Amino acid sequence: MSRPWIVALVQAPPSTSTDPVAALRTEVAQLCAGRPDVSMVVYPEIHLFGGADLAPDANGWLADAAEPLDGPRVAALAEIAAAHRIWLVPGSLPERAGDAIFNTAVVLAPDGRLVASYRKVFPWRPFESWTPGADWVTFDVPEIGRFGLSICFDSWFPESTRQLSWLGADIVLNLVKTVGDDRAQEIVLAQANAIVNQLYFLSVNAAGPVGAGGSVYVDPDGRVIAECTGAAPAVTFVPIDPDRVRDVREHGTVGLSRLAHQMWPGDAPIHLPAYGGSLTPQRRTDDAAPTPGLPGVPRSGDAPTGGG
């Protein structure tokens, strides 16, 4: 690459502006003016909806704020991405789909297209009343890699990041609004998810006074490459090396453990009773000669992308 590919991760308090999309437009313009090398801007979970924190019934407030993804809110966010020619992940949004209300992360491409939407699979029960999503979502950034989407409590379930890895994710964007003392545990989980799946795990949390902060950004070896040690607002610029994931998966974590090569042809199936299935070597091979991964997905475009 001629220059590093930079992600700006914004640890910020939930917006309480009367026009949060307009406020975001101004903030993104200022960020991009100061750092024209930024290619992607990412905000925390439910970032545009700080009014919920002031409401007596946060779940009801968010339900009232929900819109379909083809509504005016996403259209306005798409204009921001297109104006600055960036990939924009404006946090997650309350999405209305019939009678269901989902917590949905959206990704806008530099031309303003909605390229991916992901409905949080693991709402934080019993506190959140979101309808659970049922699909894992990835999207491709040309010449950089495949990104997976994760929202807050998803990171506590190893199946979540493992499935994104199965779909070929090189980088996972974990959008978070953690307000309690368990952010310390989530920092450990961020490193663990990166290590066992050999990918970038970028976990951006809401800032104080509502959020606990502690955003942490981990490389495919499991090393913390940047972090916010407190809850103060902060913008962190993280360079993504598109070859780093492939190198770690091929040569091993810190040059040792080659998780992607654990199963060999002819090995007996490993039964997974928790899922009513099994893991077999045959499911990790393909005529398209997959790039080493966990468990190895062809880079031919066959893995699902987009949707939600």
CSV table of C-alpha atoms in Angstrom, one decimal:
chain,number,residue,atom,x,y,z
A,1,MET,CA,0.0,0.0,0.0
A,2,SER,CA,1.2,3.5,-0.7
A,3,ARG,CA,0.0,4.8,2.6
A,4,PRO,CA,-1.6,3.3,5.8
A,5,TRP,CA,-5.3,2.7,5.8
A,6,ILE,CA,-6.6,4.6,8.8
A,7,VAL,CA,-9.8,4.0,10.9
A,8,ALA,CA,-10.9,6.8,13.2
A,9,LEU,CA,-12.6,5.3,16.2
A,10,VAL,CA,-14.6,7.9,18.2
A,11,GLN,CA,-15.1,7.3,21.9
A,12,ALA,CA,-17.8,9.8,22.5
A,13,PRO,CA,-20.8,10.2,24.8
A,14,PRO,CA,-24.2,9.5,23.3
A,15,SER,CA,-25.5,12.5,21.4
A,16,THR,CA,-28.2,14.5,23.1
A,17,SER,CA,-28.4,17.1,20.3
A,18,THR,CA,-31.9,18.0,19.1
A,19,ASP,CA,-30.6,17.2,15.6
A,20,PRO,CA,-28.0,14.4,16.2
A,21,VAL,CA,-27.4,13.7,12.5
A,22,ALA,CA,-26.6,17.4,11.9
A,23,ALA,CA,-24.3,17.4,14.9
A,24,LEU,CA,-22.6,14.3,13.5
A,25,ARG,CA,-22.3,16.0,10.1
A,26,THR,CA,-20.3,18.8,11.7
A,27,GLU,CA,-18.2,16.5,13.8
A,28,VAL,CA,-17.2,14.3,10.8
A,29,ALA,CA,-16.4,17.4,8.7
A,30,GLN,CA,-14.1,18.7,11.4
A,31,LEU,CA,-12.5,15.2,11.9
A,32,CYS,CA,-11.8,14.8,8.2
A,33,ALA,CA,-10.5,18.3,7.7
A,34,GLY,CA,-7.9,17.7,10.4
A,35,ARG,CA,-7.1,14.1,9.2
A,36,PRO,CA,-7.6,13.9,5.5
A,37,ASP,CA,-5.9,10.5,5.5
A,38,VAL,CA,-8.8,8.9,7.4
A,39,SER,CA,-10.7,6.3,5.3
A,40,MET,CA,-13.3,5.0,7.9
A,41,VAL,CA,-15.0,6.7,10.9
A,42,VAL,CA,-16.7,4.5,13.5
A,43,TYR,CA,-18.9,5.5,16.5
A,44,PRO,CA,-20.2,3.5,19.5
A,45,GLU,CA,-23.4,1.6,19.9
A,46,ILE,CA,-26.7,3.7,19.6
A,47,HIS,CA,-24.5,6.8,19.5
A,48,LEU,CA,-27.1,9.2,18.0
A,49,PHE,CA,-29.7,8.4,20.6
A,50,GLY,CA,-28.6,9.8,23.9
A,51,GLY,CA,-32.1,11.1,24.6
A,52,ALA,CA,-32.8,7.5,25.8
A,53,ASP,CA,-30.5,8.1,28.7
A,54,LEU,CA,-32.7,11.0,29.9
A,55,ALA,CA,-36.0,9.2,29.4
A,56,PRO,CA,-37.9,7.4,32.2
A,57,ASP,CA,-38.4,4.5,29.8
A,58,ALA,CA,-35.3,4.1,27.6
A,59,ASN,CA,-36.6,1.1,25.7
A,60,GLY,CA,-39.8,2.9,24.9
A,61,TRP,CA,-37.9,6.1,23.9
A,62,LEU,CA,-35.8,4.0,21.5
A,63,ALA,CA,-38.8,2.3,20.0
A,64,ASP,CA,-40.4,5.7,19.3
A,65,ALA,CA,-37.2,6.8,17.6
A,66,ALA,CA,-37.0,3.8,15.4
A,67,GLU,CA,-37.1,4.1,11.6
A,68,PRO,CA,-36.9,1.6,8.7
A,69,LEU,CA,-33.4,1.6,7.0
A,70,ASP,CA,-34.9,3.1,3.9
A,71,GLY,CA,-36.1,6.1,5.9
A,72,PRO,CA,-34.7,9.7,6.0
A,73,ARG,CA,-32.2,9.1,8.8
A,74,VAL,CA,-30.1,6.6,6.9
A,75,ALA,CA,-30.4,8.7,3.8
A,76,ALA,CA,-29.0,11.7,5.7
A,77,LEU,CA,-26.2,9.6,7.1
A,78,ALA,CA,-25.4,8.4,3.6
A,79,GLU,CA,-25.0,12.0,2.5
A,80,ILE,CA,-22.3,12.5,5.2
A,81,ALA,CA,-20.3,9.5,3.9
A,82,ALA,CA,-20.5,10.6,0.3
A,83,ALA,CA,-19.6,14.2,1.1
A,84,HIS,CA,-16.3,13.1,2.6
A,85,ARG,CA,-15.7,9.9,0.6
A,86,ILE,CA,-15.3,7.8,3.7
A,87,TRP,CA,-16.7,4.6,5.1
A,88,LEU,CA,-19.0,5.6,7.8
A,89,VAL,CA,-20.3,3.5,10.7
A,90,PRO,CA,-22.4,6.0,12.7
A,91,GLY,CA,-22.9,3.6,15.6
A,92,SER,CA,-26.0,1.5,15.7
A,93,LEU,CA,-29.6,2.7,15.1
A,94,PRO,CA,-33.1,1.6,16.3
A,95,GLU,CA,-34.5,-0.1,13.2
A,96,ARG,CA,-38.2,-0.6,12.8
A,97,ALA,CA,-39.2,-3.6,10.7
A,98,GLY,CA,-42.9,-4.3,11.0
A,99,ASP,CA,-43.7,-4.8,14.6
A,100,ALA,CA,-40.0,-5.6,15.5
A,101,ILE,CA,-37.4,-3.1,16.8
A,102,PHE,CA,-33.8,-4.1,16.1
A,103,ASN,CA,-30.5,-2.6,17.3
A,104,THR,CA,-28.9,-2.3,13.9
A,105,ALA,CA,-25.4,-1.3,12.9
A,106,VAL,CA,-25.2,0.3,9.4
A,107,VAL,CA,-22.3,0.8,7.1
A,108,LEU,CA,-22.2,3.6,4.5
A,109,ALA,CA,-19.7,3.4,1.6
A,110,PRO,CA,-17.8,6.4,0.3
A,111,ASP,CA,-20.3,6.7,-2.5
A,112,GLY,CA,-23.2,6.8,0.0
A,113,ARG,CA,-24.5,3.3,-0.5
A,114,LEU,CA,-25.8,1.3,2.4
A,115,VAL,CA,-23.5,-1.7,2.0
A,116,ALA,CA,-24.3,-3.6,5.2
A,117,SER,CA,-26.7,-3.7,8.1
A,118,TYR,CA,-26.4,-6.0,11.2
A,119,ARG,CA,-29.1,-6.6,13.8
A,120,LYS,CA,-27.6,-7.3,17.2
A,121,VAL,CA,-28.0,-11.0,17.8
A,122,PHE,CA,-27.4,-10.9,21.6
A,123,PRO,CA,-29.4,-8.0,23.3
A,124,TRP,CA,-28.3,-7.5,26.9
A,125,ARG,CA,-31.2,-9.2,28.6
A,126,PRO,CA,-33.2,-8.6,30.7
A,127,PHE,CA,-32.3,-4.9,30.4
A,128,GLU,CA,-32.8,-4.4,26.6
A,129,SER,CA,-36.0,-5.1,24.8
A,130,TRP,CA,-34.6,-5.3,21.3
A,131,THR,CA,-35.8,-8.0,19.0
A,132,PRO,CA,-32.7,-10.3,18.5
A,133,GLY,CA,-31.2,-10.5,15.0
A,134,ALA,CA,-30.5,-13.9,13.5
A,135,ASP,CA,-27.8,-13.3,10.9
A,136,TRP,CA,-24.1,-12.6,10.9
A,137,VAL,CA,-22.9,-9.8,8.6
A,138,THR,CA,-19.7,-9.0,6.8
A,139,PHE,CA,-18.7,-6.5,4.1
A,140,ASP,CA,-15.7,-6.0,1.9
A,141,VAL,CA,-13.4,-3.0,1.6
A,142,PRO,CA,-11.5,-3.4,-1.6
A,143,GLU,CA,-7.8,-4.0,-1.2
A,144,ILE,CA,-8.1,-3.9,2.6
A,145,GLY,CA,-10.1,-6.9,3.7
A,146,ARG,CA,-13.4,-8.2,5.0
A,147,PHE,CA,-15.0,-6.5,8.0
A,148,GLY,CA,-17.5,-8.1,10.4
A,149,LEU,CA,-20.0,-6.3,12.6
A,150,SER,CA,-20.5,-6.9,16.3
A,151,ILE,CA,-22.5,-5.0,18.9
A,152,CYS,CA,-21.6,-4.8,22.6
A,153,PHE,CA,-22.9,-8.0,24.3
A,154,ASP,CA,-22.2,-10.0,21.2
A,155,SER,CA,-18.5,-10.1,22.2
A,156,TRP,CA,-19.4,-12.2,25.3
A,157,PHE,CA,-20.4,-15.1,23.1
A,158,PRO,CA,-17.5,-16.8,21.4
A,159,GLU,CA,-19.8,-18.0,18.7
A,160,SER,CA,-20.3,-14.5,17.5
A,161,THR,CA,-16.8,-13.6,16.5
A,162,ARG,CA,-16.0,-17.2,15.4
A,163,GLN,CA,-18.9,-17.0,12.9
A,164,LEU,CA,-17.6,-13.7,11.5
A,165,SER,CA,-14.2,-15.3,11.2
A,166,TRP,CA,-15.8,-18.3,9.4
A,167,LEU,CA,-17.3,-15.8,7.0
A,168,GLY,CA,-13.9,-14.5,6.2
A,169,ALA,CA,-13.7,-11.4,8.5
A,170,ASP,CA,-10.2,-9.9,8.9
A,171,ILE,CA,-11.4,-7.0,11.1
A,172,VAL,CA,-14.3,-7.0,13.5
A,173,LEU,CA,-15.9,-3.6,14.5
A,174,ASN,CA,-17.4,-4.0,17.9
A,175,LEU,CA,-19.7,-1.1,18.7
A,176,VAL,CA,-20.3,-0.8,22.4
A,177,LYS,CA,-22.3,1.2,25.0
A,178,THR,CA,-21.1,-0.3,28.3
A,179,VAL,CA,-22.0,1.8,31.3
A,180,GLY,CA,-21.0,-0.5,34.2
A,181,ASP,CA,-17.9,-2.0,35.8
A,182,ASP,CA,-17.8,-5.0,33.4
A,183,ARG,CA,-15.9,-3.0,30.8
A,184,ALA,CA,-12.8,-4.5,32.4
A,185,GLN,CA,-14.0,-8.0,31.4
A,186,GLU,CA,-14.8,-6.8,27.9
A,187,ILE,CA,-11.3,-5.6,27.4
A,188,VAL,CA,-10.1,-9.2,28.2
A,189,LEU,CA,-12.7,-10.5,25.8
A,190,ALA,CA,-11.6,-8.2,23.0
A,191,GLN,CA,-8.1,-9.6,23.3
A,192,ALA,CA,-9.4,-13.2,23.5
A,193,ASN,CA,-11.6,-12.7,20.4
A,194,ALA,CA,-8.7,-11.3,18.5
A,195,ILE,CA,-6.3,-14.1,19.6
A,196,VAL,CA,-8.5,-17.2,19.0
A,197,ASN,CA,-9.7,-15.9,15.6
A,198,GLN,CA,-6.5,-14.2,14.5
A,199,LEU,CA,-8.1,-10.9,13.4
A,200,TYR,CA,-8.2,-7.2,14.3
A,201,PHE,CA,-10.8,-6.6,17.0
A,202,LEU,CA,-11.7,-2.9,17.4
A,203,SER,CA,-14.0,-2.3,20.3
A,204,VAL,CA,-15.2,1.3,20.6
A,205,ASN,CA,-17.2,2.2,23.7
A,206,ALA,CA,-19.3,5.2,24.7
A,207,ALA,CA,-17.5,7.9,26.7
A,208,GLY,CA,-18.6,9.3,30.1
A,209,PRO,CA,-20.5,10.4,31.9
A,210,VAL,CA,-22.9,7.8,30.5
A,211,GLY,CA,-20.4,5.2,29.1
A,212,ALA,CA,-17.5,3.6,30.8
A,213,GLY,CA,-15.0,4.3,28.0
A,214,GLY,CA,-12.1,2.0,27.9
A,215,SER,CA,-12.1,1.5,24.2
A,216,VAL,CA,-9.5,-1.0,23.1
A,217,TYR,CA,-8.1,-1.9,19.7
A,218,VAL,CA,-6.3,-5.3,19.3
A,219,ASP,CA,-4.2,-6.7,16.4
A,220,PRO,CA,-4.4,-10.3,15.1
A,221,ASP,CA,-1.6,-11.4,17.5
A,222,GLY,CA,-3.8,-10.2,20.4
A,223,ARG,CA,-1.6,-7.2,21.2
A,224,VAL,CA,-3.3,-4.0,22.2
A,225,ILE,CA,-2.2,-1.5,19.6
A,226,ALA,CA,-4.2,1.5,21.0
A,227,GLU,CA,-6.6,2.1,23.9
A,228,CYS,CA,-8.4,4.7,25.9
A,229,THR,CA,-7.5,4.2,29.5
A,230,GLY,CA,-10.4,6.3,30.8
A,231,ALA,CA,-13.9,7.4,30.0
A,232,ALA,CA,-13.0,10.8,28.5
A,233,PRO,CA,-14.0,11.6,24.9
A,234,ALA,CA,-11.2,10.6,22.5
A,235,VAL,CA,-10.6,9.9,18.8
A,236,THR,CA,-8.1,7.1,18.1
A,237,PHE,CA,-6.5,6.6,14.7
A,238,VAL,CA,-5.7,3.0,14.0
A,239,PRO,CA,-3.8,1.9,10.9
A,240,ILE,CA,-5.0,-1.4,9.3
A,241,ASP,CA,-2.4,-3.5,7.6
A,242,PRO,CA,-4.2,-5.8,5.1
A,243,ASP,CA,-1.4,-8.3,5.1
A,244,ARG,CA,-1.2,-8.6,8.9
A,245,VAL,CA,-4.1,-11.1,9.3
A,246,ARG,CA,-2.9,-13.3,6.5
A,247,ASP,CA,0.6,-13.4,7.9
A,248,VAL,CA,-0.6,-14.3,11.4
A,249,ARG,CA,-2.9,-17.0,10.1
A,250,GLU,CA,-0.2,-18.5,7.9
A,251,HIS,CA,2.8,-18.3,10.3
A,252,GLY,CA,1.0,-18.5,13.6
A,253,THR,CA,0.3,-16.2,16.6
A,254,VAL,CA,3.6,-14.5,17.5
A,255,GLY,CA,5.0,-17.0,15.0
A,256,LEU,CA,3.9,-20.1,16.9
A,257,SER,CA,0.3,-21.3,17.1
A,258,ARG,CA,-1.2,-21.9,13.6
A,259,LEU,CA,-4.9,-22.2,14.5
A,260,ALA,CA,-6.0,-22.2,10.9
A,261,HIS,CA,-4.0,-25.4,10.2
A,262,GLN,CA,-5.2,-27.3,13.2
A,263,MET,CA,-7.4,-29.8,11.3
A,264,TRP,CA,-5.9,-32.0,8.6
A,265,PRO,CA,-7.6,-34.0,5.9
A,266,GLY,CA,-8.4,-37.4,7.3
A,267,ASP,CA,-8.9,-36.3,10.9
A,268,ALA,CA,-12.1,-37.7,12.5
A,269,PRO,CA,-15.0,-35.2,12.9
A,270,ILE,CA,-15.1,-33.3,16.2
A,271,HIS,CA,-18.7,-33.5,17.5
A,272,LEU,CA,-20.1,-30.2,18.8
A,273,PRO,CA,-23.2,-31.3,20.9
A,274,ALA,CA,-23.9,-27.7,22.0
A,275,TYR,CA,-24.8,-26.9,18.3
A,276,GLY,CA,-26.2,-30.3,17.2
A,277,GLY,CA,-23.4,-30.6,14.7
A,278,SER,CA,-19.7,-31.2,14.1
A,279,LEU,CA,-16.6,-29.7,12.7
A,280,THR,CA,-14.9,-31.6,10.0
A,281,PRO,CA,-11.8,-31.0,7.9
A,282,GLN,CA,-13.9,-31.2,4.7
A,283,ARG,CA,-15.8,-28.1,5.7
A,284,ARG,CA,-12.6,-26.1,5.8
A,285,THR,CA,-11.5,-26.9,2.3
A,286,ASP,CA,-12.6,-25.6,-1.1
A,287,ASP,CA,-11.5,-25.9,-4.7
A,288,ALA,CA,-10.9,-22.1,-4.7
A,289,ALA,CA,-7.8,-22.6,-2.4
A,290,PRO,CA,-8.9,-20.4,0.6
A,291,THR,CA,-6.6,-17.9,2.2
A,292,PRO,CA,-5.7,-19.3,5.6
A,293,GLY,CA,-8.3,-18.3,8.1
A,294,LEU,CA,-10.5,-19.5,10.9
A,295,PRO,CA,-11.7,-21.9,9.6
A,296,GLY,CA,-10.7,-20.8,6.1
A,297,VAL,CA,-13.1,-19.1,3.7
A,298,PRO,CA,-12.4,-18.7,0.0
A,299,ARG,CA,-11.5,-15.1,-0.9
A,300,SER,CA,-13.5,-15.6,-4.2
A,301,GLY,CA,-16.5,-13.6,-3.0
A,302,ASP,CA,-18.5,-16.7,-2.1
A,303,ALA,CA,-18.9,-15.8,1.6
A,304,PRO,CA,-22.1,-13.9,2.4
A,305,THR,CA,-21.7,-10.1,2.6
A,306,GLY,CA,-24.1,-7.3,3.5
A,307,GLY,CA,-27.7,-8.0,4.6
A,308,GLY,CA,-28.6,-8.2,8.3
